[in-house]
Amino acid sequence: MVKRISVVENIFSANDRLAAENRAMLDQNGVFSLNLMASPGAGKTSLIEHTVTSLAGLFQLAVIDGDIATSLDADRAAAAGAVAIQINTGGDCHLDAVMLNQALVKLNMENIDLLIVENVGNLICPASFQLGTHKNVLIASIPEGDDKPYKYPSMYKGVDALVINKIDLLPYVDFNMNYFREGINILNPAVEIFPLSCRSHEGLDAWLNWIQNIIQPQEQPD
Amino acid sequence: MVKRISVVENIFSANDRLAAENRAMLDQNGVFSLNLMASPGAGKTSLIEHTVTSLAGLFQLAVIDGDIATSLDADRAAAAGAVAIQINTGGDCHLDAVMLNQALVKLNMENIDLLIVENVGNLICPASFQLGTHKNVLIASIPEGDDKPYKYPSMYKGVDALVINKIDLLPYVDFNMNYFREGINILNPAVEIFPLSCRSHEGLDAWLNWIQNIIQPQEQPD
């Protein structure tokens, strides 16, 4: 058992070292970066599409897509107007700092203002691997249910922002927003919360404003 | 690299050996068993509640609930009328044959006809760990999106039955059933498919009939 724990600790510490290197590379190039995490189907790619389409006139955007198979998500990000790089994890259930590093070296970062990293669809494993990105963002979605903060506490604890997607489905599912928010408040009272719908576009402006206010744009648009 | 592969192979082979032991224990006791897998929030616990409530008059049911935290799901299964055992994986993203074995020895299997194992909410890792159960069942859900078979092929390939839950939400989301079914047909043409809604109860009968027809009941109900 001692051996196993020590191996696991070494993996995390090696990952954290490389995450720090990734952060340094991003900072040197003036790239602000988001690590977007969620369950399968919560709306990561849809939110990226809207974000890229809305901010493409203001910033140069890049998307790095982690998936266990296919390039469907990277194709959608590219179609929306971002520089898109696909990472196929070959079955791995999360991105780690090594995978992000391999993608970053392919990216011409000098020209990029905002990098969105789309993690693998999974509410558990990605929470354990820092990538070196500036902000961790979780997308919850209404049909997933209001008990998710209680059942996946590590994920909810470790994020800087929480998007609550698919609020247009609230009338059609049993979702107690107070119960959901109580769970968040216990785990992560300082998290920024953005209820929105990628389908109806309600609430998207607050999310986009948050990103714009964080990025220090190198050139102010007229 | 060779070393790493050999460690991984040893883990899977040890797991498979214990899965075979689990299966033998279940068979000796005449317990038919399902391994229920899905994304977070697809409806595993809701389907278990309906299944337990509907079949409790015909069979003795037990539920083993795998979760990374809380006993919320086991509580719901027990409230519905099953013998319920909780496994908290302590952060692990899937159940394995060892964890199931530890739960099985706590169960008085002589009295049980049907055991439902609720795996951890995750579309990736549970696909790699056989538990020894008789049938693997995946619950997809409509709001997760129609691209999931393409993006999570290992999970869709390895299951005997597929429940498509939340069909009551079809009018409110963009979901192309033909595209979804094409993906399933490529990966797993023989899978049994049950479109249903735990909320509206539509389609539940076909699912319940499938279970009843598979179990060889020790005593026929009058």
Coordinates of C-alpha atoms in Angstrom, one line a residue:
Chain A
M1 CA 0.0 0.0 0.0
V2 CA 2.8 2.4 0.9
K3 CA 4.3 1.8 -2.6
R4 CA 1.0 2.6 -4.3
I5 CA 0.5 5.8 -2.4
S6 CA 4.0 6.9 -3.2
V7 CA 3.6 6.2 -6.9
V8 CA 0.3 8.2 -7.0
E9 CA 2.0 11.1 -5.2
N10 CA 4.8 11.2 -7.7
I11 CA 2.3 11.3 -10.6
F12 CA 0.5 14.3 -9.1
S13 CA 3.7 16.1 -8.2
A14 CA 5.1 15.6 -11.7
N15 CA 1.8 16.8 -13.2
D16 CA 1.8 19.9 -11.0
R17 CA 5.4 20.8 -12.0
L18 CA 4.4 20.6 -15.7
A19 CA 1.3 22.5 -15.0
A20 CA 3.5 25.3 -13.6
E21 CA 5.5 25.2 -16.9
N22 CA 2.3 25.4 -18.9
R23 CA 1.2 28.5 -16.9
A24 CA 4.6 30.2 -17.5
M25 CA 4.4 29.6 -21.2
L26 CA 0.9 31.0 -21.3
D27 CA 1.8 34.0 -19.3
Q28 CA 4.9 34.7 -21.3
N29 CA 2.7 34.8 -24.4
G30 CA -0.1 36.9 -22.8
V31 CA -2.6 34.1 -23.3
F32 CA -5.5 33.9 -20.8
S33 CA -6.8 30.4 -20.4
L34 CA -9.8 28.5 -19.2
N35 CA -10.1 24.8 -18.3
L36 CA -13.7 23.8 -19.1
M37 CA -15.0 20.7 -17.3
A38 CA -18.4 19.0 -17.2
S39 CA -20.3 15.7 -17.5
P40 CA -20.8 14.3 -21.0
G41 CA -23.5 16.4 -22.7
A42 CA -23.6 19.3 -20.2
G43 CA -22.8 21.7 -23.1
K44 CA -19.1 22.4 -23.1
T45 CA -18.9 22.5 -26.9
S46 CA -22.0 24.5 -27.3
L47 CA -20.7 27.1 -24.8
I48 CA -17.4 27.2 -26.6
E49 CA -19.2 27.8 -30.0
H50 CA -21.2 30.7 -28.5
T51 CA -18.1 32.1 -26.8
V52 CA -16.0 31.9 -29.9
T53 CA -18.6 33.4 -32.2
S54 CA -19.3 36.3 -29.7
L55 CA -15.7 37.2 -28.9
A56 CA -14.0 36.5 -32.2
G57 CA -14.2 40.2 -33.2
L58 CA -12.5 41.3 -29.9
F59 CA -9.9 38.6 -29.3
Q60 CA -7.9 35.9 -31.0
L61 CA -9.2 32.6 -29.7
A62 CA -7.9 29.1 -29.6
V63 CA -9.6 25.9 -28.4
I64 CA -7.8 22.7 -27.4
D65 CA -10.3 19.8 -27.3
G66 CA -9.7 16.8 -25.2
D67 CA -11.8 13.7 -26.1
I68 CA -11.4 10.0 -25.9
A69 CA -12.4 9.6 -29.5
T70 CA -13.3 11.6 -32.6
S71 CA -12.6 15.3 -33.5
L72 CA -16.3 16.3 -33.5
D73 CA -15.8 19.0 -30.8
A74 CA -12.6 20.5 -32.4
D75 CA -14.5 20.6 -35.7
R76 CA -17.3 22.6 -34.1
A77 CA -14.8 25.0 -32.4
A78 CA -13.0 25.5 -35.7
A79 CA -16.2 26.1 -37.6
A80 CA -17.1 28.8 -35.0
G81 CA -13.9 30.6 -35.8
A82 CA -11.2 29.5 -33.4
V83 CA -7.8 28.0 -33.9
A84 CA -8.6 24.4 -32.8
I85 CA -6.4 21.6 -31.8
Q86 CA -7.7 18.1 -30.9
I87 CA -6.2 15.9 -28.2
N88 CA -7.4 12.3 -28.4
T89 CA -6.6 10.8 -25.1
G90 CA -6.9 7.3 -26.4
G91 CA -9.3 6.2 -23.7
D92 CA -7.9 8.3 -20.8
C93 CA -10.7 9.9 -18.8
H94 CA -9.1 13.3 -18.3
L95 CA -6.6 15.7 -19.6
D96 CA -3.3 16.2 -17.7
A97 CA -0.5 18.8 -17.9
V98 CA 1.5 16.6 -20.2
M99 CA -1.2 16.4 -22.8
L100 CA -1.9 20.1 -22.6
N101 CA 1.9 20.8 -23.0
Q102 CA 2.0 18.7 -26.1
A103 CA -0.9 20.7 -27.6
L104 CA 0.5 24.1 -26.5
V105 CA 3.8 23.6 -28.4
K106 CA 1.8 23.2 -31.6
L107 CA 0.0 26.5 -31.0
N108 CA 1.3 29.8 -32.2
M109 CA 0.6 31.4 -28.9
E110 CA 2.0 34.9 -29.8
N111 CA -1.2 35.6 -31.7
I112 CA -3.7 34.2 -29.1
D113 CA -5.5 36.2 -26.4
L114 CA -7.9 33.5 -25.0
L115 CA -7.4 29.8 -24.9
I116 CA -10.3 27.5 -23.9
V117 CA -9.3 24.0 -23.0
E118 CA -12.2 21.6 -23.3
N119 CA -11.6 18.7 -20.9
V120 CA -12.9 15.2 -21.3
G121 CA -16.6 14.8 -20.3
N122 CA -16.2 13.5 -16.8
L123 CA -17.2 14.9 -13.4
I124 CA -14.6 13.0 -11.4
C125 CA -11.1 12.6 -12.8
P126 CA -10.4 16.0 -14.3
A127 CA -10.7 17.5 -10.9
S128 CA -7.5 15.8 -9.8
F129 CA -5.2 17.1 -12.6
Q130 CA -4.2 20.8 -12.8
L131 CA -3.4 21.8 -16.3
G132 CA -1.8 25.2 -15.6
T133 CA -4.7 27.2 -17.0
H134 CA -5.8 30.4 -15.3
K135 CA -9.3 29.5 -14.3
N136 CA -11.1 26.3 -13.8
V137 CA -14.7 26.4 -15.0
L138 CA -17.4 23.7 -14.4
I139 CA -20.6 23.5 -16.5
A140 CA -23.5 21.9 -14.7
S141 CA -26.7 21.4 -16.5
I142 CA -30.3 21.4 -15.3
P143 CA -31.3 17.9 -16.5
E144 CA -28.4 16.4 -14.6
G145 CA -30.2 17.1 -11.4
D146 CA -29.9 19.2 -8.3
D147 CA -27.9 16.7 -6.2
K148 CA -24.7 16.9 -8.2
P149 CA -22.7 19.2 -5.8
Y150 CA -23.3 16.8 -3.0
K151 CA -22.3 13.7 -5.1
Y152 CA -19.3 15.2 -6.9
P153 CA -17.8 17.5 -4.3
S154 CA -14.2 17.5 -5.5
M155 CA -15.2 18.9 -8.8
Y156 CA -17.5 21.6 -7.3
K157 CA -14.9 22.6 -4.7
G158 CA -12.1 23.2 -7.1
V159 CA -13.6 25.6 -9.7
D160 CA -13.5 29.4 -10.1
A161 CA -16.6 29.7 -12.1
L162 CA -19.8 27.6 -12.5
V163 CA -22.0 27.8 -15.5
I164 CA -25.5 26.4 -15.0
N165 CA -26.5 25.5 -18.5
K166 CA -29.9 24.5 -20.0
I167 CA -32.0 26.7 -17.7
D168 CA -34.6 26.7 -20.5
L169 CA -35.4 23.1 -19.4
L170 CA -36.3 24.2 -15.8
P171 CA -40.0 24.0 -16.5
Y172 CA -39.8 20.4 -17.7
V173 CA -37.6 18.7 -15.1
D174 CA -37.6 18.4 -11.3
F175 CA -34.8 20.7 -10.2
N176 CA -34.7 22.5 -6.9
M177 CA -32.4 25.5 -7.5
N178 CA -32.2 26.3 -3.7
Y179 CA -31.0 22.8 -2.9
F180 CA -28.5 22.9 -5.7
R181 CA -27.2 26.4 -4.6
E182 CA -27.0 25.3 -0.9
G183 CA -24.7 22.5 -2.0
I184 CA -22.5 24.9 -3.9
N185 CA -22.5 27.4 -1.0
I186 CA -21.2 24.8 1.4
L187 CA -18.4 23.6 -1.0
N188 CA -17.4 26.8 -2.8
P189 CA -19.1 30.0 -1.6
A190 CA -16.8 32.3 -3.6
V191 CA -17.5 30.6 -7.0
E192 CA -18.8 32.9 -9.8
I193 CA -22.2 31.5 -11.0
F194 CA -23.6 32.0 -14.5
P195 CA -27.1 30.5 -15.1
L196 CA -27.7 30.4 -18.8
S197 CA -29.0 28.5 -21.8
C198 CA -26.9 27.9 -24.9
R199 CA -30.1 27.1 -26.7
S200 CA -32.2 30.2 -25.9
H201 CA -29.1 32.4 -25.3
E202 CA -30.5 33.7 -22.0
G203 CA -27.8 34.6 -19.6
L204 CA -24.9 34.3 -22.1
D205 CA -24.0 38.0 -21.8
A206 CA -23.0 37.8 -18.1
W207 CA -20.7 34.9 -19.0
L208 CA -19.1 36.8 -21.9
N209 CA -18.7 39.9 -19.8
W210 CA -16.9 37.9 -17.1
I211 CA -14.4 36.7 -19.7
Q212 CA -13.9 40.1 -21.2
N213 CA -13.4 41.7 -17.9
I214 CA -10.7 39.2 -16.9
I215 CA -8.7 39.3 -20.1
Q216 CA -6.5 42.3 -20.3
P217 CA -6.9 42.9 -24.0
Q218 CA -3.6 44.0 -25.6
E219 CA -5.5 46.3 -27.9
Q220 CA -8.7 47.9 -26.8
P221 CA -11.3 47.7 -29.6
D222 CA -12.7 51.1 -30.8
Chain B
M1 CA 6.7 2.2 -21.2
V2 CA 6.8 -1.6 -21.2
K3 CA 6.7 -1.6 -17.4
R4 CA 3.6 0.6 -17.3
I5 CA 1.7 -1.6 -19.8
S6 CA 2.6 -4.7 -17.8
V7 CA 1.3 -3.1 -14.5
V8 CA -2.0 -2.1 -16.3
E9 CA -2.4 -5.6 -17.7
N10 CA -1.9 -7.1 -14.3
I11 CA -4.6 -4.9 -12.8
F12 CA -7.1 -5.9 -15.5
S13 CA -6.3 -9.6 -15.2
A14 CA -6.6 -9.5 -11.4
N15 CA -9.9 -7.7 -11.8
D16 CA -11.2 -10.2 -14.3
R17 CA -10.3 -13.1 -12.0
L18 CA -12.2 -11.6 -9.1
A19 CA -15.1 -10.7 -11.5
A20 CA -15.3 -14.5 -12.3
E21 CA -15.4 -15.2 -8.6
N22 CA -18.2 -12.7 -8.1
R23 CA -20.2 -14.3 -11.0
A24 CA -19.7 -17.8 -9.4
M25 CA -21.0 -16.5 -6.0
L26 CA -24.0 -14.9 -7.7
D27 CA -24.8 -18.0 -9.7
Q28 CA -24.5 -20.3 -6.7
N29 CA -27.1 -18.2 -5.0
G30 CA -29.4 -17.9 -7.9
V31 CA -29.0 -14.1 -8.1
F32 CA -29.4 -12.4 -11.5
S33 CA -27.4 -9.2 -11.6
L34 CA -27.3 -6.0 -13.6
N35 CA -24.4 -3.5 -13.8
L36 CA -26.0 -0.1 -14.4
M37 CA -23.7 2.6 -15.9
A38 CA -24.3 6.1 -17.1
S39 CA -23.2 9.8 -17.0
P40 CA -23.9 11.7 -13.9
G41 CA -27.6 12.6 -13.9
A42 CA -28.8 10.3 -16.7
G43 CA -31.3 8.7 -14.3
K44 CA -29.7 5.6 -12.8
T45 CA -31.2 6.1 -9.4
S46 CA -34.6 7.0 -10.8
L47 CA -34.7 3.9 -13.0
I48 CA -33.7 1.8 -10.0
E49 CA -36.5 3.4 -7.9
H50 CA -39.1 2.5 -10.6
T51 CA -37.7 -1.0 -11.1
V52 CA -37.6 -1.8 -7.4
T53 CA -41.1 -0.4 -6.8
S54 CA -42.6 -2.3 -9.8
L55 CA -40.9 -5.6 -9.2
A56 CA -40.8 -5.8 -5.4
G57 CA -44.0 -7.9 -5.4
L58 CA -42.5 -10.5 -7.7
F59 CA -38.9 -10.7 -6.7
Q60 CA -36.5 -10.0 -3.8
L61 CA -34.3 -7.1 -4.8
A62 CA -31.0 -5.8 -3.7
V63 CA -29.2 -2.7 -4.8
I64 CA -25.4 -2.0 -4.4
D65 CA -24.7 1.7 -4.9
G66 CA -21.3 3.0 -6.0
D67 CA -20.7 6.6 -5.4
I68 CA -17.6 8.8 -4.7
A69 CA -19.4 10.5 -1.8
T70 CA -22.7 10.4 0.1
S71 CA -25.3 7.6 0.5
L72 CA -28.1 9.6 -1.3
D73 CA -28.6 6.9 -3.9
A74 CA -28.6 4.0 -1.5
D75 CA -31.1 5.8 0.6
R76 CA -33.5 6.2 -2.4
A77 CA -33.1 2.5 -3.3
A78 CA -33.9 1.5 0.3
A79 CA -36.9 3.8 0.5
A80 CA -38.2 2.1 -2.7
G81 CA -38.1 -1.3 -1.0
A82 CA -34.7 -2.9 -1.8
V83 CA -32.0 -4.2 0.4
A84 CA -29.4 -1.4 -0.2
I85 CA -25.7 -1.4 0.3
Q86 CA -23.6 1.7 -0.3
I87 CA -20.0 1.6 -1.6
N88 CA -18.2 4.9 -1.2
T89 CA -15.3 4.7 -3.6
G90 CA -13.4 7.5 -1.8
G91 CA -12.9 9.4 -5.1
D92 CA -12.4 6.5 -7.4
C93 CA -14.2 7.0 -10.7
H94 CA -15.6 3.5 -11.2
L95 CA -16.5 0.3 -9.4
D96 CA -14.2 -2.7 -9.8
A97 CA -14.6 -6.4 -9.0
V98 CA -12.8 -6.0 -5.6
M99 CA -15.3 -3.3 -4.4
L100 CA -18.3 -5.4 -5.6
N101 CA -16.8 -8.5 -3.8
Q102 CA -16.6 -6.6 -0.6
A103 CA -20.3 -5.6 -0.9
L104 CA -21.4 -9.1 -1.9
V105 CA -20.1 -10.7 1.2
K106 CA -22.2 -8.3 3.2
L107 CA -25.4 -9.3 1.4
N108 CA -27.5 -12.3 2.4
M109 CA -27.7 -13.5 -1.2
E110 CA -29.8 -16.6 -0.5
N111 CA -32.9 -14.4 -0.3
I112 CA -32.1 -12.3 -3.3
D113 CA -33.5 -12.8 -6.9
L114 CA -32.3 -9.6 -8.6
L115 CA -29.2 -7.5 -7.7
I116 CA -28.8 -4.1 -9.4
V117 CA -25.4 -2.6 -9.1
E118 CA -25.4 1.2 -9.6
N119 CA -21.9 2.1 -10.9
V120 CA -20.3 5.5 -10.4
G121 CA -21.6 8.3 -12.7
N122 CA -19.0 8.2 -15.5
L123 CA -19.2 7.3 -19.2
I124 CA -15.5 6.3 -19.5
C125 CA -13.8 4.3 -16.7
P126 CA -16.5 1.8 -15.7
A127 CA -16.4 0.4 -19.2
S128 CA -12.9 -1.0 -18.5
F129 CA -13.8 -2.9 -15.3
Q130 CA -15.9 -6.0 -15.5
L131 CA -17.7 -6.7 -12.1
G132 CA -18.9 -10.2 -12.7
T133 CA -22.5 -9.2 -13.2
H134 CA -24.7 -10.9 -15.8
K135 CA -25.7 -7.9 -17.9
N136 CA -24.1 -4.6 -18.5
V137 CA -26.7 -1.8 -18.9
L138 CA -26.0 1.8 -20.1
I139 CA -28.5 4.6 -19.5
A140 CA -28.2 7.4 -22.1
S141 CA -30.4 10.4 -21.7
I142 CA -31.9 12.7 -24.3
P143 CA -30.4 16.0 -23.0
E144 CA -26.9 14.5 -23.1
G145 CA -27.1 14.8 -26.9
D146 CA -27.1 12.5 -29.9
D147 CA -23.4 12.4 -30.4
K148 CA -22.5 10.3 -27.3
P149 CA -22.1 6.9 -29.0
Y150 CA -19.5 8.4 -31.3
K151 CA -17.7 10.1 -28.5
Y152 CA -17.8 7.3 -25.9
P153 CA -17.5 4.2 -28.1
S154 CA -16.0 1.9 -25.5
M155 CA -19.0 2.3 -23.2
Y156 CA -21.6 1.9 -26.0
K157 CA -19.7 -1.2 -27.4
G158 CA -19.7 -3.2 -24.2
V159 CA -23.3 -3.2 -23.0
D160 CA -26.1 -5.7 -23.4
A161 CA -28.9 -3.2 -23.0
L162 CA -29.3 0.5 -23.6
V163 CA -31.9 2.6 -21.8
I164 CA -32.6 5.9 -23.5
N165 CA -34.1 7.9 -20.7
K166 CA -35.8 11.3 -20.6
I167 CA -37.7 10.9 -23.9
D168 CA -40.2 13.3 -22.5
L169 CA -37.6 16.0 -23.1
L170 CA -37.4 15.3 -26.9
P171 CA -39.6 18.3 -27.8
Y172 CA -37.4 20.7 -25.9
V173 CA -33.9 19.7 -27.0
D174 CA -32.0 19.2 -30.3
F175 CA -31.7 15.4 -30.6
N176 CA -31.6 13.5 -33.8
M177 CA -32.7 10.0 -32.9
N178 CA -31.6 8.6 -36.3
Y179 CA -28.0 9.9 -35.9
F180 CA -27.9 8.5 -32.4
R181 CA -29.2 5.1 -33.4
E182 CA -26.8 5.0 -36.4
G183 CA -23.9 5.4 -34.0
I184 CA -25.3 2.6 -31.8
N185 CA -25.8 0.4 -34.8
I186 CA -22.2 0.7 -35.9
L187 CA -20.8 -0.1 -32.4
N188 CA -23.3 -2.6 -31.0
P189 CA -26.0 -3.7 -33.4
A190 CA -27.3 -6.5 -31.1
V191 CA -27.9 -4.3 -28.0
E192 CA -31.4 -4.3 -26.6
I193 CA -32.8 -0.7 -26.6
F194 CA -35.4 0.7 -24.3
P195 CA -36.5 4.3 -24.9
L196 CA -38.4 5.5 -21.8
S197 CA -39.0 8.3 -19.4
C198 CA -38.7 7.8 -15.6
R199 CA -40.6 11.0 -15.2
S200 CA -43.7 10.3 -17.5
H201 CA -43.4 6.5 -17.1
E202 CA -43.6 6.0 -20.8
G203 CA -41.7 2.9 -22.0
L204 CA -41.0 1.5 -18.5
D205 CA -43.1 -1.6 -19.1
A206 CA -40.8 -2.9 -21.9
W207 CA -37.8 -2.5 -19.6
L208 CA -39.5 -4.3 -16.7
N209 CA -40.6 -7.1 -19.0
W210 CA -37.1 -7.6 -20.3
I211 CA -35.9 -8.1 -16.7
Q212 CA -38.7 -10.4 -15.8
N213 CA -38.2 -12.5 -18.9
I214 CA -34.5 -12.9 -18.1
I215 CA -34.8 -13.8 -14.5
Q216 CA -35.8 -17.4 -13.9
P217 CA -38.1 -16.7 -10.9
Q218 CA -37.8 -19.3 -8.2
E219 CA -41.5 -19.1 -7.5
Q220 CA -44.0 -18.2 -10.2
P221 CA -46.4 -15.5 -8.9
D222 CA -50.0 -16.6 -9.0

